[in-house]
Each structure stands twice: as C-alpha cells, then as structure tokens.
CSV table of N, CA, C and O in Angstrom, one decimal:
chain,number,residue,atom,x,y,z
A,1,MET,N,-31.7,-9.5,-25.6
A,1,MET,CA,-30.9,-9.8,-24.6
A,1,MET,C,-29.4,-9.8,-24.9
A,1,MET,O,-29.0,-10.1,-25.9
A,2,ARG,N,-28.7,-9.5,-23.9
A,2,ARG,CA,-27.1,-9.2,-24.3
A,2,ARG,C,-26.4,-10.5,-24.0
A,2,ARG,O,-26.7,-11.2,-23.0
A,3,SER,N,-25.2,-10.7,-24.7
A,3,SER,CA,-24.6,-11.9,-24.6
A,3,SER,C,-23.6,-11.7,-23.2
A,3,SER,O,-23.5,-10.6,-22.7
A,4,GLN,N,-23.1,-13.0,-23.0
A,4,GLN,CA,-22.2,-12.9,-21.6
A,4,GLN,C,-21.1,-12.2,-21.9
A,4,GLN,O,-20.5,-11.3,-21.1
A,5,TYR,N,-20.6,-12.3,-23.0
A,5,TYR,CA,-19.5,-11.3,-23.7
A,5,TYR,C,-19.7,-9.8,-23.4
A,5,TYR,O,-18.7,-9.2,-22.9
A,6,GLU,N,-20.8,-9.5,-23.9
A,6,GLU,CA,-21.1,-8.0,-23.8
A,6,GLU,C,-21.2,-7.7,-22.3
A,6,GLU,O,-20.7,-6.5,-22.0
A,7,LEU,N,-21.6,-8.4,-21.4
A,7,LEU,CA,-21.8,-8.1,-19.9
A,7,LEU,C,-20.6,-8.1,-19.5
A,7,LEU,O,-20.1,-7.2,-18.6
A,8,GLU,N,-19.7,-9.0,-19.7
A,8,GLU,CA,-18.4,-9.1,-19.3
A,8,GLU,C,-17.4,-7.8,-19.7
A,8,GLU,O,-16.5,-7.3,-18.9
A,9,MET,N,-17.6,-7.5,-20.9
A,9,MET,CA,-17.0,-6.3,-21.4
A,9,MET,C,-17.5,-5.0,-20.6
A,9,MET,O,-16.6,-4.0,-20.5
A,10,GLU,N,-18.6,-5.0,-20.4
A,10,GLU,CA,-19.1,-3.6,-19.7
A,10,GLU,C,-18.5,-3.8,-18.3
A,10,GLU,O,-18.2,-2.5,-17.8
A,11,GLU,N,-18.4,-4.8,-17.6
A,11,GLU,CA,-17.7,-4.8,-16.4
A,11,GLU,C,-16.4,-4.3,-16.6
A,11,GLU,O,-15.8,-3.7,-15.5
A,12,HIS,N,-15.8,-4.9,-17.5
A,12,HIS,CA,-14.2,-4.7,-17.7
A,12,HIS,C,-14.0,-3.1,-18.0
A,12,HIS,O,-13.2,-2.4,-17.4
A,13,ASP,N,-15.0,-2.5,-18.7
A,13,ASP,CA,-14.8,-1.0,-19.0
A,13,ASP,C,-15.2,-0.4,-17.7
A,13,ASP,O,-14.3,0.8,-17.5
A,14,LYS,N,-16.0,-0.7,-16.9
A,14,LYS,CA,-16.2,-0.1,-15.7
A,14,LYS,C,-14.9,0.0,-14.7
A,14,LYS,O,-14.5,1.0,-14.2
A,15,HIS,N,-14.2,-1.2,-14.9
A,15,HIS,CA,-13.0,-1.3,-14.0
A,15,HIS,C,-11.9,-0.5,-14.7
A,15,HIS,O,-11.2,0.3,-13.9
A,16,ILE,N,-11.9,-0.6,-15.8
A,16,ILE,CA,-10.7,0.6,-16.6
A,16,ILE,C,-11.0,1.8,-16.2
A,16,ILE,O,-10.2,2.5,-16.0
A,17,THR,N,-12.3,2.3,-16.2
A,17,THR,CA,-12.6,3.7,-15.9
A,17,THR,C,-12.3,4.0,-14.4
A,17,THR,O,-11.8,5.1,-14.2
A,18,TRP,N,-12.5,3.1,-13.7
A,18,TRP,CA,-12.3,3.4,-12.3
A,18,TRP,C,-10.7,3.5,-12.1
A,18,TRP,O,-10.2,4.4,-11.3
A,19,MET,N,-10.0,2.6,-12.6
A,19,MET,CA,-8.6,2.7,-12.6
A,19,MET,C,-8.0,3.9,-13.2
A,19,MET,O,-7.1,4.5,-12.5
A,20,THR,N,-8.5,4.5,-14.3
A,20,THR,CA,-8.1,5.7,-14.7
A,20,THR,C,-8.5,7.0,-14.0
A,20,THR,O,-7.5,7.8,-13.9
A,21,LYS,N,-9.5,6.8,-13.4
A,21,LYS,CA,-10.1,8.0,-12.7
A,21,LYS,C,-9.2,8.1,-11.2
A,21,LYS,O,-9.1,9.1,-10.8
A,22,ASN,N,-8.8,6.9,-10.6
A,22,ASN,CA,-8.5,6.9,-9.3
A,22,ASN,C,-6.8,6.6,-9.2
A,22,ASN,O,-6.5,6.5,-8.1
A,23,GLY,N,-6.3,6.4,-10.3
A,23,GLY,CA,-4.9,6.0,-10.4
A,23,GLY,C,-4.4,4.5,-10.0
A,23,GLY,O,-3.2,4.3,-9.8
A,24,GLY,N,-5.4,3.7,-9.9
A,24,GLY,CA,-5.0,2.4,-9.8
A,24,GLY,C,-5.0,2.0,-8.4
A,24,GLY,O,-5.1,2.8,-7.5
A,25,PHE,N,-4.6,0.7,-8.1
A,25,PHE,CA,-4.6,0.2,-6.8
A,25,PHE,C,-3.3,0.6,-6.1
A,25,PHE,O,-3.5,0.7,-4.8
A,26,ALA,N,-2.3,0.9,-6.8
A,26,ALA,CA,-1.1,1.4,-6.1
A,26,ALA,C,-0.7,2.9,-6.0
A,26,ALA,O,0.4,3.2,-6.3
A,27,LYS,N,-1.9,3.8,-6.4
A,27,LYS,CA,-1.4,5.0,-6.6
A,27,LYS,C,-0.6,5.8,-5.6
A,27,LYS,O,0.0,6.8,-5.8
A,28,ASP,N,-0.7,5.3,-4.2
A,28,ASP,CA,0.1,5.9,-3.2
A,28,ASP,C,1.4,5.2,-2.8
A,28,ASP,O,2.1,5.4,-1.9
A,29,MET,N,1.7,4.1,-3.8
A,29,MET,CA,2.9,3.4,-3.6
A,29,MET,C,4.2,4.2,-3.9
A,29,MET,O,4.2,4.8,-5.0
A,30,THR,N,5.2,4.2,-3.0
A,30,THR,CA,6.4,4.8,-3.3
A,30,THR,C,7.3,3.8,-3.8
A,30,THR,O,7.2,2.5,-4.0
A,31,MET,N,8.5,4.2,-4.5
A,31,MET,CA,9.2,3.4,-5.1
A,31,MET,C,9.9,2.4,-4.0
A,31,MET,O,10.3,1.2,-4.3
A,32,ARG,N,10.2,2.9,-2.8
A,32,ARG,CA,10.7,2.1,-1.7
A,32,ARG,C,9.5,0.9,-1.4
A,32,ARG,O,10.2,-0.1,-1.4
A,33,ASP,N,8.4,1.2,-1.4
A,33,ASP,CA,7.4,0.2,-1.3
A,33,ASP,C,7.5,-0.8,-2.3
A,33,ASP,O,7.2,-2.0,-2.0
A,34,HIS,N,7.6,-0.5,-3.4
A,34,HIS,CA,7.7,-1.2,-4.6
A,34,HIS,C,8.8,-2.3,-4.6
A,34,HIS,O,8.7,-3.3,-4.6
A,35,TYR,N,9.9,-1.7,-4.2
A,35,TYR,CA,11.2,-2.4,-4.1
A,35,TYR,C,11.0,-3.4,-2.9
A,35,TYR,O,11.6,-4.5,-2.9
A,36,ALA,N,10.4,-2.9,-1.9
A,36,ALA,CA,10.2,-3.7,-0.7
A,36,ALA,C,9.4,-5.1,-1.0
A,36,ALA,O,9.4,-6.1,-0.6
A,37,GLY,N,8.3,-4.7,-2.0
A,37,GLY,CA,7.4,-5.8,-2.5
A,37,GLY,C,8.1,-6.8,-3.2
A,37,GLY,O,7.9,-8.0,-3.1
A,38,LEU,N,9.0,-6.2,-4.0
A,38,LEU,CA,9.8,-7.2,-4.8
A,38,LEU,C,10.8,-8.0,-3.9
A,38,LEU,O,10.8,-9.3,-4.1
A,39,ALA,N,11.4,-7.4,-3.0
A,39,ALA,CA,12.3,-8.2,-2.1
A,39,ALA,C,11.6,-9.2,-1.3
A,39,ALA,O,12.1,-10.3,-1.2
A,40,MET,N,10.3,-8.9,-0.8
A,40,MET,CA,9.6,-9.9,-0.1
A,40,MET,C,9.3,-11.1,-1.0
A,40,MET,O,9.0,-12.1,-0.4
A,41,GLN,N,9.0,-11.1,-2.2
A,41,GLN,CA,8.8,-12.2,-3.1
A,41,GLN,C,10.0,-13.2,-3.0
A,41,GLN,O,9.7,-14.4,-3.1
A,42,ILE,N,11.2,-12.8,-2.7
A,42,ILE,CA,12.4,-13.5,-2.6
A,42,ILE,C,12.5,-14.1,-1.3
A,42,ILE,O,12.8,-15.4,-1.0
A,43,LEU,N,12.4,-13.1,-0.2
A,43,LEU,CA,12.6,-13.4,1.0
A,43,LEU,C,11.5,-14.4,1.8
A,43,LEU,O,11.9,-15.2,2.7
A,44,LYS,N,10.3,-14.3,1.2
A,44,LYS,CA,9.1,-15.1,1.8
A,44,LYS,C,9.6,-16.7,1.8
A,44,LYS,O,9.0,-17.5,2.6
A,45,GLU,N,10.2,-17.2,0.9
A,45,GLU,CA,10.7,-18.6,0.9
A,45,GLU,C,11.5,-18.8,2.2
A,45,GLU,O,11.3,-20.1,2.6
A,46,ASP,N,12.2,-18.0,2.8
A,46,ASP,CA,12.9,-18.3,3.9
A,46,ASP,C,12.8,-17.8,5.3
A,46,ASP,O,12.9,-18.3,6.3
A,47,ILE,N,11.7,-16.8,5.2
A,47,ILE,CA,11.3,-16.2,6.3
A,47,ILE,C,9.9,-16.2,6.6
A,47,ILE,O,9.1,-15.8,5.8
A,48,TRP,N,9.4,-16.8,7.7
A,48,TRP,CA,8.1,-17.0,7.9
A,48,TRP,C,7.4,-16.2,9.2
A,48,TRP,O,6.3,-16.0,9.4
A,49,ASN,N,8.4,-15.4,9.7
A,49,ASN,CA,8.2,-14.4,10.7
A,49,ASN,C,7.7,-13.2,9.8
A,49,ASN,O,8.6,-12.5,9.3
A,50,PHE,N,6.4,-12.6,9.8
A,50,PHE,CA,6.1,-11.6,8.9
A,50,PHE,C,6.6,-10.2,9.4
A,50,PHE,O,7.0,-9.4,8.4
A,51,ALA,N,6.9,-10.0,10.8
A,51,ALA,CA,7.6,-8.9,11.1
A,51,ALA,C,8.9,-8.7,10.7
A,51,ALA,O,9.3,-7.8,10.1
A,52,LEU,N,9.6,-9.8,10.8
A,52,LEU,CA,11.1,-9.8,10.3
A,52,LEU,C,11.3,-9.8,8.8
A,52,LEU,O,12.1,-9.1,8.2
A,53,LEU,N,10.1,-10.5,8.0
A,53,LEU,CA,10.1,-10.5,6.6
A,53,LEU,C,9.8,-9.1,6.2
A,53,LEU,O,10.7,-8.4,5.4
A,54,SER,N,8.9,-8.2,6.9
A,54,SER,CA,8.8,-6.9,6.3
A,54,SER,C,10.1,-5.9,6.7
A,54,SER,O,10.5,-5.0,5.9
A,55,THR,N,10.6,-6.2,7.9
A,55,THR,CA,11.7,-5.4,8.3
A,55,THR,C,13.1,-5.7,7.1
A,55,THR,O,13.5,-4.7,6.6
A,56,ASN,N,13.1,-6.9,7.0
A,56,ASN,CA,14.3,-7.3,6.1
A,56,ASN,C,13.9,-6.8,4.7
A,56,ASN,O,14.9,-6.2,3.8
A,57,ALA,N,12.8,-6.7,4.2
A,57,ALA,CA,12.5,-6.3,2.9
A,57,ALA,C,12.6,-4.9,2.7
A,57,ALA,O,13.2,-4.5,1.7
A,58,TYR,N,12.4,-4.1,3.9
A,58,TYR,CA,12.5,-2.6,3.7
A,58,TYR,C,14.0,-2.3,3.8
A,58,TYR,O,14.4,-1.3,3.1
A,59,GLU,N,14.8,-3.1,4.5
A,59,GLU,CA,16.3,-2.9,4.5
A,59,GLU,C,16.8,-3.2,3.2
A,59,GLU,O,17.7,-2.2,2.7
A,60,LEU,N,16.3,-4.0,2.5
A,60,LEU,CA,16.8,-4.3,1.1
A,60,LEU,C,16.4,-3.3,0.3
A,60,LEU,O,17.1,-2.8,-0.8
A,61,ALA,N,15.1,-2.7,0.3
A,61,ALA,CA,14.6,-1.7,-0.5
A,61,ALA,C,15.4,-0.4,-0.3
A,61,ALA,O,15.8,0.3,-1.1
A,62,ASP,N,15.8,-0.1,1.0
A,62,ASP,CA,16.6,1.1,1.3
A,62,ASP,C,18.1,1.0,0.7
A,62,ASP,O,18.4,1.8,0.1
A,63,ALA,N,18.5,-0.3,0.5
A,63,ALA,CA,19.8,-0.6,-0.1
A,63,ALA,C,19.8,-0.3,-1.4
A,63,ALA,O,20.6,0.2,-2.2
A,64,MET,N,18.6,-0.9,-2.2
A,64,MET,CA,18.4,-0.7,-3.7
A,64,MET,C,18.2,0.9,-3.9
A,64,MET,O,18.9,1.4,-5.0
A,65,LEU,N,17.6,1.8,-3.1
A,65,LEU,CA,17.6,3.0,-3.4
A,65,LEU,C,18.9,3.7,-3.2
A,65,LEU,O,19.2,4.7,-4.0
A,66,LYS,N,19.8,3.3,-2.2
A,66,LYS,CA,20.9,4.0,-2.0
A,66,LYS,C,21.8,3.7,-3.2
A,66,LYS,O,22.6,4.5,-3.7
A,67,ALA,N,21.7,2.3,-3.5
A,67,ALA,CA,22.5,2.0,-4.8
A,67,ALA,C,22.2,2.8,-6.1
A,67,ALA,O,22.9,3.2,-7.0
A,68,ARG,N,20.9,2.9,-6.3
A,68,ARG,CA,20.3,3.9,-7.3
A,68,ARG,C,20.6,5.4,-7.3
A,68,ARG,O,21.0,5.9,-8.4
A,69,GLU,N,20.9,5.9,-6.0
A,69,GLU,CA,21.3,7.3,-5.9
A,69,GLU,C,22.7,7.4,-6.3
A,69,GLU,O,23.2,8.5,-6.8
A,70,ALA,N,23.6,6.4,-6.0
A,70,ALA,CA,24.9,6.4,-6.2
A,70,ALA,C,25.4,6.1,-7.6
A,70,ALA,O,26.6,6.5,-8.1
A,71,LYS,N,24.4,5.9,-8.5
A,71,LYS,CA,24.7,5.9,-10.0
A,71,LYS,C,25.3,6.8,-10.6
A,71,LYS,O,24.9,8.0,-10.5
C-alpha cells in the first residue's frame, strides 16, 4: 500500500505535467492583462463597482505600458 505522501506526490506530478504541456493557467494572458490584475489588487480596496474597477484597472495598465514604451 502506498503512503499518503506518495499519493500526494503523484497528484503533484500530474499537475506539473499538465502545466508544462499546456502553458499554465495564464498562457493567454498579455502584459496588459497582468498589469490590470496588479492594479486591481490596489483599486479593490476603494472601488466596489466591478465594471468601474475593471475599467480603471485597464486604464492604469495602459498607462504602465505607455510608460514602459517611453523608456
């Protein structure tokens, strides 16, 4: 009989294999999406309207990308 540790490691290995083969959970995420997600972490403290939150987050992401290009 296999130990709990061995069973958990087998599940872990399956997950790692899936991540490697498929590119992970965020394989289609753009840098803009990533920046917007980071901005949302800050904005969510003050904005509870989700439509406004996402709009503001992407506006900040666009500003970050513009600043990055100006470098």
